[in-house]
Short mmCIF file of C-alpha atoms in Angstrom, two decimals:
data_model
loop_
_atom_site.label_atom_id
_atom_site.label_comp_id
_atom_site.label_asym_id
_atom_site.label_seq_id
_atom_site.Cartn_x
_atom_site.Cartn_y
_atom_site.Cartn_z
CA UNK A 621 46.01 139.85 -88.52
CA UNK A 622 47.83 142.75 -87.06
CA UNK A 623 49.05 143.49 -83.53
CA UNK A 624 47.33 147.36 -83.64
CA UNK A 625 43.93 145.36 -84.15
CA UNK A 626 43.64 142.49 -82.17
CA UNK A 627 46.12 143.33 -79.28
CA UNK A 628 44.95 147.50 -79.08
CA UNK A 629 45.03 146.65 -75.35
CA UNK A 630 47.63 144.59 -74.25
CA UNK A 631 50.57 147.34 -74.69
CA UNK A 632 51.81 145.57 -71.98
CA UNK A 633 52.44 142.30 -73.24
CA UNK A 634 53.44 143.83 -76.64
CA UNK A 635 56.06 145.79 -74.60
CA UNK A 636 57.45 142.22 -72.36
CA UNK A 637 57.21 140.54 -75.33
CA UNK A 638 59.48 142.46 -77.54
CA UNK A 639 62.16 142.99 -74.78
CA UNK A 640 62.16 138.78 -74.26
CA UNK A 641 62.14 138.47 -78.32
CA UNK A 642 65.38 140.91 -77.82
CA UNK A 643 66.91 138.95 -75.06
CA UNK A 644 67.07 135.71 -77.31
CA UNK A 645 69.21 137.35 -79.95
CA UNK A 646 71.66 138.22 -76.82
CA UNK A 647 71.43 134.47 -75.69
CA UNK A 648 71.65 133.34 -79.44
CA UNK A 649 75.07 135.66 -79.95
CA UNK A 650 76.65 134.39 -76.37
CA UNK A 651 76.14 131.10 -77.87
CA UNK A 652 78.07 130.89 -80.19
CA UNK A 653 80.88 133.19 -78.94
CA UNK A 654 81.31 130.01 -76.95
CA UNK A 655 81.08 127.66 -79.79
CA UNK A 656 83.69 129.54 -81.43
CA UNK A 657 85.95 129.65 -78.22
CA UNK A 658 85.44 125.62 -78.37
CA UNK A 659 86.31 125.49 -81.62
CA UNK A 660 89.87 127.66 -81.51
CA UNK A 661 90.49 125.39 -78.54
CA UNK A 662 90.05 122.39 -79.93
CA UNK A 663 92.11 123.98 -83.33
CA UNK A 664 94.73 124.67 -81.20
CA UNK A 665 94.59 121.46 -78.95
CA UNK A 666 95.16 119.69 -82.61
CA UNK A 667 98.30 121.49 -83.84
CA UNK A 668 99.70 121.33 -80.78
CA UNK A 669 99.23 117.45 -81.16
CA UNK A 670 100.17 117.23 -84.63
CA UNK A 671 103.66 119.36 -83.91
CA UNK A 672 103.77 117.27 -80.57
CA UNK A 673 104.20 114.10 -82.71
CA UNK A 674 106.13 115.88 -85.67
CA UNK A 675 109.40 114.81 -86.22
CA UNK A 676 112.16 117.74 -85.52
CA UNK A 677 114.25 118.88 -88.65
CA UNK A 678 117.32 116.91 -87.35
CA UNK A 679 115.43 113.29 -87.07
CA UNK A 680 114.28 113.77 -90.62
CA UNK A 681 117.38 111.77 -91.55
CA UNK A 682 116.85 108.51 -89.41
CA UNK A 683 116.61 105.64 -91.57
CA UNK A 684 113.12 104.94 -90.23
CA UNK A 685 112.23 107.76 -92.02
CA UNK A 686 112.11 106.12 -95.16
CA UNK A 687 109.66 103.54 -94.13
CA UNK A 688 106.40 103.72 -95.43
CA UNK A 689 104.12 103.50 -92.16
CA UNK A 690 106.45 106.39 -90.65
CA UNK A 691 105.82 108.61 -93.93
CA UNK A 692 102.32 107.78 -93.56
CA UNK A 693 102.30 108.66 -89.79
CA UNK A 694 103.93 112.21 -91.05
CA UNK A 695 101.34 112.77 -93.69
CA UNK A 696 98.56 112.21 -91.39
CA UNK A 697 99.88 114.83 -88.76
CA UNK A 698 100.07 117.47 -91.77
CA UNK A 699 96.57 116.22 -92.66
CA UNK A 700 95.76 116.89 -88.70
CA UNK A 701 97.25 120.27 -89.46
CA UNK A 702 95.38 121.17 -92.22
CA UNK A 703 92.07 119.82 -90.00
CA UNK A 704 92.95 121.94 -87.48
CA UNK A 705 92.79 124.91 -89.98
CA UNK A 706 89.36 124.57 -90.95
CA UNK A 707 88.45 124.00 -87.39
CA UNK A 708 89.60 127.63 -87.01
CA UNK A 709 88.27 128.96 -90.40
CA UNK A 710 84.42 127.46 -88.68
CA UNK A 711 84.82 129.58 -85.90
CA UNK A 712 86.26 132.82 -87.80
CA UNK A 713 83.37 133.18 -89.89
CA UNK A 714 80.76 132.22 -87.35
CA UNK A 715 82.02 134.58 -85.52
CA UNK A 716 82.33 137.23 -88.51
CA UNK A 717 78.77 136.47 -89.67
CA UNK A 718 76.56 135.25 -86.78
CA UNK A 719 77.98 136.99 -83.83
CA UNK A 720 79.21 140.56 -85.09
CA UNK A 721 76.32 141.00 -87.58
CA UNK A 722 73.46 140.08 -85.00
CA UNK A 723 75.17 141.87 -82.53
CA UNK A 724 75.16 144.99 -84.68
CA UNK A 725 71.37 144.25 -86.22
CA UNK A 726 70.48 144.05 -82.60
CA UNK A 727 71.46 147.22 -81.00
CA UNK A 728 70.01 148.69 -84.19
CA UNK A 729 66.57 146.88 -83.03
CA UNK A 730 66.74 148.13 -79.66
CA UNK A 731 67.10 151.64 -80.60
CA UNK A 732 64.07 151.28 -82.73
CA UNK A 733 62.04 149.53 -80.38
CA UNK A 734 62.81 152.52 -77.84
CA UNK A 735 62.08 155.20 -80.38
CA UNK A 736 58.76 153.48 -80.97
CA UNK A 737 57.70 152.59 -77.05
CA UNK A 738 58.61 156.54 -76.28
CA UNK A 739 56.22 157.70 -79.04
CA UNK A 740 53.87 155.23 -77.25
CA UNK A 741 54.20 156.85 -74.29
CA UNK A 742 53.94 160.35 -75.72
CA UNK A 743 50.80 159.85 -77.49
CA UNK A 744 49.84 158.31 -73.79
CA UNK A 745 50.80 161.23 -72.08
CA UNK A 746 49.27 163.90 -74.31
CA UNK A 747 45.41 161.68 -74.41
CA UNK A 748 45.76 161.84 -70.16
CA UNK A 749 46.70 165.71 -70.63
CA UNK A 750 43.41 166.03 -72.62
CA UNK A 751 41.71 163.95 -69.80
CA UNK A 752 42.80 166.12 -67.32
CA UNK A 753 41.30 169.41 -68.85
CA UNK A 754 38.32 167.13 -69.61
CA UNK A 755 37.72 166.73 -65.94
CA UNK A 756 38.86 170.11 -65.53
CA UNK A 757 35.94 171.62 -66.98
CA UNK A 758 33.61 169.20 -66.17
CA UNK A 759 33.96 170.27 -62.64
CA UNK A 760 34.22 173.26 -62.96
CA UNK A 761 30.61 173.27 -65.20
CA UNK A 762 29.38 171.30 -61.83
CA UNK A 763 30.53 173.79 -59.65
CA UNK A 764 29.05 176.42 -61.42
CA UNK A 765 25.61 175.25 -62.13
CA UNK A 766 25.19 174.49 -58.89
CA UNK A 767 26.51 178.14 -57.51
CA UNK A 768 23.77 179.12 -60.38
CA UNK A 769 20.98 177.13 -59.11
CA UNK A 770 21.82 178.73 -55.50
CA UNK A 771 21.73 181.84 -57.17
CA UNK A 772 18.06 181.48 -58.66
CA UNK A 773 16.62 180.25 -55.94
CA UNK A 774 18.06 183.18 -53.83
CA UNK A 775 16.24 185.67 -56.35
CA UNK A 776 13.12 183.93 -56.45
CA UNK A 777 13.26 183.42 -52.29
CA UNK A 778 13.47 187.45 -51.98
CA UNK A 779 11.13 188.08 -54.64
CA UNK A 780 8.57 186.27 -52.41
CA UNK A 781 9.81 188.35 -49.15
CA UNK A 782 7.46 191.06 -48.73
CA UNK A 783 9.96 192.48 -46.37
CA UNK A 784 12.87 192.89 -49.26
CA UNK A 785 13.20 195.89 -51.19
CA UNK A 786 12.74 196.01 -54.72
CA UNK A 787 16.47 196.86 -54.36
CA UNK A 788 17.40 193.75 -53.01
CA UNK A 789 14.89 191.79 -55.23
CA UNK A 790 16.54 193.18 -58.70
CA UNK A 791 20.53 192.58 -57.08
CA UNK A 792 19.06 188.84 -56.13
CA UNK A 793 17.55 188.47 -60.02
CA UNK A 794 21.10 190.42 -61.26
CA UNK A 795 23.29 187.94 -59.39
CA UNK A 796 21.12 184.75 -60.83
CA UNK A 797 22.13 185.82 -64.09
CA UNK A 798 25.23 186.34 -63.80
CA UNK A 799 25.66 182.76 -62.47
CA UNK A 800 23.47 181.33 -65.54
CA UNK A 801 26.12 183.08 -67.54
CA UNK A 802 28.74 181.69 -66.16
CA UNK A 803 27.35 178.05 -65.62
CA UNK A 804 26.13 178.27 -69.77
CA UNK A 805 30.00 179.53 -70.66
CA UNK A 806 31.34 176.41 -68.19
CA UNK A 807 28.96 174.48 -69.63
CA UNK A 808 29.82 175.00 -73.55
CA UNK A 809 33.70 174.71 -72.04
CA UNK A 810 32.99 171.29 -70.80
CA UNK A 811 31.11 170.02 -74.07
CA UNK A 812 34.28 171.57 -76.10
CA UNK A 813 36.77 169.68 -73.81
CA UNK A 814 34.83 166.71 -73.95
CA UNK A 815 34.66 166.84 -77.82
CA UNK A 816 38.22 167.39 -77.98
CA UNK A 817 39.30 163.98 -75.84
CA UNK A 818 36.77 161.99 -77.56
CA UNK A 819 38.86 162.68 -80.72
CA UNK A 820 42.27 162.41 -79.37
CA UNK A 821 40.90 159.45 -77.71
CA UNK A 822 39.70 157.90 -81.05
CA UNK A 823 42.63 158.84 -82.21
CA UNK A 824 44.96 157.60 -79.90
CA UNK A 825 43.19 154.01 -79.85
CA UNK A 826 42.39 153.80 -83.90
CA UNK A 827 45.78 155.45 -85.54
CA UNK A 828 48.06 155.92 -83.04
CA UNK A 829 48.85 152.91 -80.86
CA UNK A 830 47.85 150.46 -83.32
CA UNK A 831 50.36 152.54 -85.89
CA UNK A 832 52.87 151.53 -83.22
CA UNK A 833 51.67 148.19 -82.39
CA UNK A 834 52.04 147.17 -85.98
CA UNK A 835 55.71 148.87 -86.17
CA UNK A 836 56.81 146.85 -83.03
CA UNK A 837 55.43 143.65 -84.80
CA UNK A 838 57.09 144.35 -87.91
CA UNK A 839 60.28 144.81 -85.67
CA UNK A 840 59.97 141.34 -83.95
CA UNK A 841 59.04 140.13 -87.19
CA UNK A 842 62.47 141.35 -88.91
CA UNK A 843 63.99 140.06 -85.19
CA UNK A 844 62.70 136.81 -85.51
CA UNK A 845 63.70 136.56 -89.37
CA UNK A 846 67.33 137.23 -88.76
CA UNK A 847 67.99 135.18 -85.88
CA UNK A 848 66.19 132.46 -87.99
CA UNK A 849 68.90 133.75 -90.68
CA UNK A 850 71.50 133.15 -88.22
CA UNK A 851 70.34 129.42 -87.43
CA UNK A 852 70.46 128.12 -90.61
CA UNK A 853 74.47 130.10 -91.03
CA UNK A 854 75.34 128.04 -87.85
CA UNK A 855 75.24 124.92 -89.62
CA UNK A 856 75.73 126.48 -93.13
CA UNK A 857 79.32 127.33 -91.79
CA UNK A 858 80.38 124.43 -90.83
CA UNK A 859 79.10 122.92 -94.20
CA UNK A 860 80.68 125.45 -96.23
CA UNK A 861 84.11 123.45 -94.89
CA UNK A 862 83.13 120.08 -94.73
CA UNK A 863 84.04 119.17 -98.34
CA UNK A 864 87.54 120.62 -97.26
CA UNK A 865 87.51 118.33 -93.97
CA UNK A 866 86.43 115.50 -95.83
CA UNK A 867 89.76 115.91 -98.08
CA UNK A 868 91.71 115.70 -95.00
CA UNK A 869 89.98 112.74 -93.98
CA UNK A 870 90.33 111.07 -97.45
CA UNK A 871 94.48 111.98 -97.02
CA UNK A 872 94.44 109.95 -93.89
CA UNK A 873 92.59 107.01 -95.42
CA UNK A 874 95.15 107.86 -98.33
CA UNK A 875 98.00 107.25 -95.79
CA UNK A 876 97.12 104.12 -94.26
CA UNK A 877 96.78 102.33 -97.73
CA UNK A 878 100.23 103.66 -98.79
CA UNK A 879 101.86 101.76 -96.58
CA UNK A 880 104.04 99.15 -98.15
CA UNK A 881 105.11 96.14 -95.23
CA UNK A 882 106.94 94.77 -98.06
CA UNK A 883 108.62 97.70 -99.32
CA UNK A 884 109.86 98.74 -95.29
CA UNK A 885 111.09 95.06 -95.38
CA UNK A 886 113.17 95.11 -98.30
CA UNK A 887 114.79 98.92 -96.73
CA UNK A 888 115.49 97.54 -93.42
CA UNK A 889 117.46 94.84 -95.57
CA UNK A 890 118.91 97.78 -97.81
CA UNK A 891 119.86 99.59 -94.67
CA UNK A 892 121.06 97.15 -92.40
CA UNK A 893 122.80 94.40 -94.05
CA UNK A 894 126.36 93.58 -92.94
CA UNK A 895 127.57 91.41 -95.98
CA UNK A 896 129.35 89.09 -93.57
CA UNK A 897 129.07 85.30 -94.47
CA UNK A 898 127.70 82.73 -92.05
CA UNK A 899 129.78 81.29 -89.67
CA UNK A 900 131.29 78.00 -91.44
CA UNK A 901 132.47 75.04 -89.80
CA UNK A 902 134.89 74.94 -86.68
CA UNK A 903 137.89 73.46 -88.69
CA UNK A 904 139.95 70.92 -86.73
CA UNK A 905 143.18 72.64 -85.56
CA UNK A 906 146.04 69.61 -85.07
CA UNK A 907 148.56 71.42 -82.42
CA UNK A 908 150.53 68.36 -82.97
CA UNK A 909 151.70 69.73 -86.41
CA UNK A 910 152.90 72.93 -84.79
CA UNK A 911 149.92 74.82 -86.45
CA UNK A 912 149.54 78.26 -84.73
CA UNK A 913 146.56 79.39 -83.25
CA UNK A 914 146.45 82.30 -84.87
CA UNK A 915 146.27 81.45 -88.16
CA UNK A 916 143.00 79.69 -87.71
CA UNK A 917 140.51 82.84 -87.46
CA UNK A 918 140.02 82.46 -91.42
CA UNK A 919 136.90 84.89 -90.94
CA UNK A 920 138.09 88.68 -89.90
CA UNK A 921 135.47 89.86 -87.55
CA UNK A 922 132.54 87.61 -88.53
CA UNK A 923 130.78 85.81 -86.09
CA UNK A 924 132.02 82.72 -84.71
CA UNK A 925 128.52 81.53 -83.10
CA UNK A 926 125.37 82.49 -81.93
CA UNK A 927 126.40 83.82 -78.92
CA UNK A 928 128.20 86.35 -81.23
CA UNK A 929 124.69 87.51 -82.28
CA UNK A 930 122.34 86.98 -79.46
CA UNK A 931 124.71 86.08 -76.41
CA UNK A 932 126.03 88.80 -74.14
CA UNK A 933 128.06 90.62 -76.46
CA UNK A 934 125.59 91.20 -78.96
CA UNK A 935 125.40 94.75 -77.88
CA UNK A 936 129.12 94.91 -79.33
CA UNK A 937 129.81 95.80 -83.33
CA UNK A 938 131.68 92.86 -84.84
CA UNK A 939 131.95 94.53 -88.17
CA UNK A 940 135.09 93.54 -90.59
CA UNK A 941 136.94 96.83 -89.67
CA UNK A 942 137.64 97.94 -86.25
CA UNK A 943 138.39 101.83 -86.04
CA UNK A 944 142.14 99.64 -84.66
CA UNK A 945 142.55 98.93 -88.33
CA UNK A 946 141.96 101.57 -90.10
CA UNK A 947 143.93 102.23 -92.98
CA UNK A 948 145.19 105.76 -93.20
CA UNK A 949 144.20 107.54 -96.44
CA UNK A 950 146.78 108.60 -97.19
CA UNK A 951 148.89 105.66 -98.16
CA UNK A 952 146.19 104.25 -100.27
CA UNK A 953 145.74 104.67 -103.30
CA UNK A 954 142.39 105.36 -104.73
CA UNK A 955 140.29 102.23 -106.24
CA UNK A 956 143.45 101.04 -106.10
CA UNK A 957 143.97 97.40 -105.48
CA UNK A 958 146.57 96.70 -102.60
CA UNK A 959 148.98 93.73 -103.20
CA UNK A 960 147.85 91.06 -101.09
CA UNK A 961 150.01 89.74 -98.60
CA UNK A 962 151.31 86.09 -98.38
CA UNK A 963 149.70 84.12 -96.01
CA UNK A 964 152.12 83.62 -93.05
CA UNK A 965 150.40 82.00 -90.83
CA UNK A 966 147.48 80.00 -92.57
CA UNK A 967 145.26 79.80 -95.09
CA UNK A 968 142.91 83.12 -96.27
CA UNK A 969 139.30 83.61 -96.24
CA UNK A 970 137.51 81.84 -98.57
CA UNK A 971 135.85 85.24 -99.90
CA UNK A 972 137.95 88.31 -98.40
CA UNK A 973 141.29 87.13 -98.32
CA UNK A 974 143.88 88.67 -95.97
CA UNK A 975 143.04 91.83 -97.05
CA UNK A 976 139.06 92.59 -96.77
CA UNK A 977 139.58 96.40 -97.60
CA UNK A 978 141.26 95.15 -101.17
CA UNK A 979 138.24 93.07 -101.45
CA UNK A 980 135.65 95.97 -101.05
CA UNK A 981 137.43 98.30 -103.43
CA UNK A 982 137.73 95.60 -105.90
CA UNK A 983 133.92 95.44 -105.53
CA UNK A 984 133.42 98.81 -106.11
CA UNK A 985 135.52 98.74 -108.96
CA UNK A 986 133.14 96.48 -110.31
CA UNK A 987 130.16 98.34 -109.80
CA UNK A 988 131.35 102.15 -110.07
CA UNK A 989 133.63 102.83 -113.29
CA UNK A 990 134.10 106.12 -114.59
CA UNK A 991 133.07 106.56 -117.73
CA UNK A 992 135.25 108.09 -120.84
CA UNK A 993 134.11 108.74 -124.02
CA UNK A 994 136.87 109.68 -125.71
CA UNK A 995 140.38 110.74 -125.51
CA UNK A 996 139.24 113.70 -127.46
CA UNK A 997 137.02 114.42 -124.64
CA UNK A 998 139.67 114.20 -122.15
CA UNK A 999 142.03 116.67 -124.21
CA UNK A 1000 138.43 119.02 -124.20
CA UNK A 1001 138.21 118.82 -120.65
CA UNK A 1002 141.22 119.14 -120.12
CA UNK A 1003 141.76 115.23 -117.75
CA UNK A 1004 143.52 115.37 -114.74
CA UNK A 1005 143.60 111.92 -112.78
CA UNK A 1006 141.91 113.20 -109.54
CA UNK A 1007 139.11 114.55 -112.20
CA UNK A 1008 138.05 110.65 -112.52
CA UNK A 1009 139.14 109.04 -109.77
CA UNK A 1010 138.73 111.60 -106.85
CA UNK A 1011 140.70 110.94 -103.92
CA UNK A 1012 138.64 109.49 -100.89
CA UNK A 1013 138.86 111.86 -97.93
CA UNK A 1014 137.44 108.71 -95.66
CA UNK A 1015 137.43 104.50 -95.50
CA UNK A 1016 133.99 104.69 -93.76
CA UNK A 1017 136.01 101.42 -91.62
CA UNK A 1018 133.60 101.39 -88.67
CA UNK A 1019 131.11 100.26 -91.54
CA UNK A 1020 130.14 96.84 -92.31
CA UNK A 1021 131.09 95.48 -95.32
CA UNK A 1022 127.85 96.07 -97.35
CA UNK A 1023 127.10 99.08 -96.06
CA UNK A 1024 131.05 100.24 -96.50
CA UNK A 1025 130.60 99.67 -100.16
CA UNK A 1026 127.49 101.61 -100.73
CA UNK A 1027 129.06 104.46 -99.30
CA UNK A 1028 132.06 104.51 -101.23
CA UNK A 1029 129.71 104.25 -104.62
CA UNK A 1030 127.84 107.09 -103.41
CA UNK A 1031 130.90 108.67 -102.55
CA UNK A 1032 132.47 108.22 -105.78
CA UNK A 1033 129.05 108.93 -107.82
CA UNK A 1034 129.38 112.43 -105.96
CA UNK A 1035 132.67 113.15 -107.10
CA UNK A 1036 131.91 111.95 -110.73
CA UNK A 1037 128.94 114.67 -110.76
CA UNK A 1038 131.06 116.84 -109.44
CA UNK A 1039 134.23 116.30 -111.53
CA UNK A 1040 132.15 116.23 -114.82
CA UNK A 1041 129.71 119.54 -113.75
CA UNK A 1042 133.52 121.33 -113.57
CA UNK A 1043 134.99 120.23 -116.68
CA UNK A 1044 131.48 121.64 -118.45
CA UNK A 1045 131.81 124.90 -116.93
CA UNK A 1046 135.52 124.82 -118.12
#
């Protein structure tokens, strides 16, 4: 079933038909320009979110940081990100093979389809041409007969005049002829012409037009194929990524499980821990004995009550050290352990003594000791006191206790590396 056989006489609808077939590509294309322009939005929209919510370089260090729900918060932003990425690859290539391709397959189409309607219209033009000489001659063969049949009866009417000269008689039978002639020349013109359209008619009807009918359905034919073509890439695309997307996804289900309640416990514990000790007992303080008042505040700087903790002045830091006491580098010694003072005016603290800084660096003696191997290692790298015991450039005394004491063992770690990386080099 072809379109030059069953529809030899509907050029028209052949013609609307093509144009409408034509206009859908155009429709199809515009289509998803805007789903691409959606999808670069909505790309965009999402890294703009996930940097939105992205911590900045310098709040990297925060000690919530290290908690497990705000790693997991991070690591579903970069997953976001990399969403966001395939978001834009979707629209790239629909845009790369839908739009651009079936834009370019389409003008080619049109310039067929015009190259065929024109030779449509030429063949057209040259069968009403033929017409036209057709009818040309046919009148002409009319006009002529009857101008003969005039003629004949003029010759026979003065053959019948007895009056009329045999003169006039043989002009009249002359002139007759003549006309015969002419008619039987117009005539055989006429039957020529005729023969001629019939053919180019034939022609036209049975090789021409249905020629073209069939090349204009094997053009909306290809049309139809490729914009079918371009369907099935619409959602191909987006499938070609989805394995990709579904990784992201999987990263944010990954995140949520990482997190660790108990694990972000135990570091707010590890990051936030004073060391002091409970408040103890009030003791009784007998002015009667002449016992100062002073020397009763056994505990430096740790709470006396719960209004200490919760009251009004729990906005205030009642940490060991005040930056007031702060010992000056200077005149002490490194890990070195302070002679304690006698107590003057009462007893000590049960656990820090007088002194709480000689009571930190004793515990850090305890739990950060350089380590010699030999003295023949020393004489190797060639030991210099401040090569093992570095000199601390700071008390960290607006610390709490705890945290004081993991500083200076990081402190001293560091130098240790340091020390021990020079004396290989050496």
């Amino acid at each position: 079933m072809d379109w030059g056989t069953e529809l030899w006489d509907q050029y028209d609808i052949i013609e609307k038909h093509t144009q409408s077939g034509l206009e859908l590509v155009e429709k199809y294309v515009k289509f998803v320009k805007e789903r691409t322009e959606i999808e670069q939005n909505y790309a965009k929209q999402l890294r703009n979110l996930s940097k939105k919510y992205n911590p900045k370089r310098s709040g990297k260090d925060e000690p919530e940081c290290r908690l497990s729900s705000y790693q997991s918060f991070v690591d579903i932003l970069n997953e976001m990100n990399d969403y966001a990425g395939q978001r834009e690859l979707i629209a790239e290539n629909m845009m790369m093979n839908i739009c651009i391709d079936l834009t370019k397959y389409l003008q080619e189409l049109k310039q067929e389809r015009k190259t065929y309607l024109l030779d449509a219209k030429k063949a057209q033009q040259n069968l009403e041409s033929t017409y036209k000489q057709l009818d040309s001659s046919k009148k002409r063969f009319e006009r002529e007969w009857r101008e003969a049949e005039r003629a004949a009866q003029y010759a026979e009417k003065t053959d019948q005049d007895i009056n009329a000269t045999k003169a006039d008689v043989e002009k009249a039978k002359q002139q007759a002829h003549m006309r015969a002639h002419v008619a039987e020349e117009c005539k055989n013109d006429y039957a020529a012409q005729l023969q001629k359209y019939n053919k180019e008619k034939n022609q036209f009807y049975f090789s021409d037009m249905p020629l073209i009918f069939n090349k204009l359905q094997d053009l909306d034919e290809r049309r139809v194929r490729k914009v079918a073509q371009g369907y099935i890439l619409f959602s191909d695309t987006e499938k070609h990524v989805m394995p990709i997307i579904g990784k992201c996804l999987e990263g944010i289900t990954k995140a949520g499980t990482n997190v660790d309640e108990k694990n972000d416990s135990l570091i707010v514990i590890e990051q936030n821990k004073s060391g002091f000790e409970r408040p103890g007992d009030v003791e009784f303080e007998d002015y009667s004995q002449g016992i100062n008042r002073a020397s009763s505040d056994s505990s430096l700087g740790t709470p006396k009550g719960p209004m200490d903790l919760l009251g009004k002045n729990r906005n205030k830091n009642f940490w060991l050290f005040s930056k007031k006491s702060k010992l000056s580098t200077s005149t002490l010694p490194p890990f070195s352990t302070p002679p304690v003072p006698s107590p003057a005016n009462g007893p000590n603290s049960p656990k820090f003594g007088r002194d709480p800084l000689s009571y930190c660096l004793k515990e850090i003696n305890k739990t950060v000791k350089p380590r010699i191997s030999s003295f023949r290692t020393l004489r190797r790298s060639k030991f210099t006191p401040d090569r093992i015991m570095p000199t601390v450039t700071e008390d960290f005394a607006h610390l709490p206790p705890e945290q004081r004491r993991k500083r200076f063992a990081t402190e001293t770690r560091g130098h240790l590396q340091r020390a021990a990386k020079g004396s290989r080099s050496e």
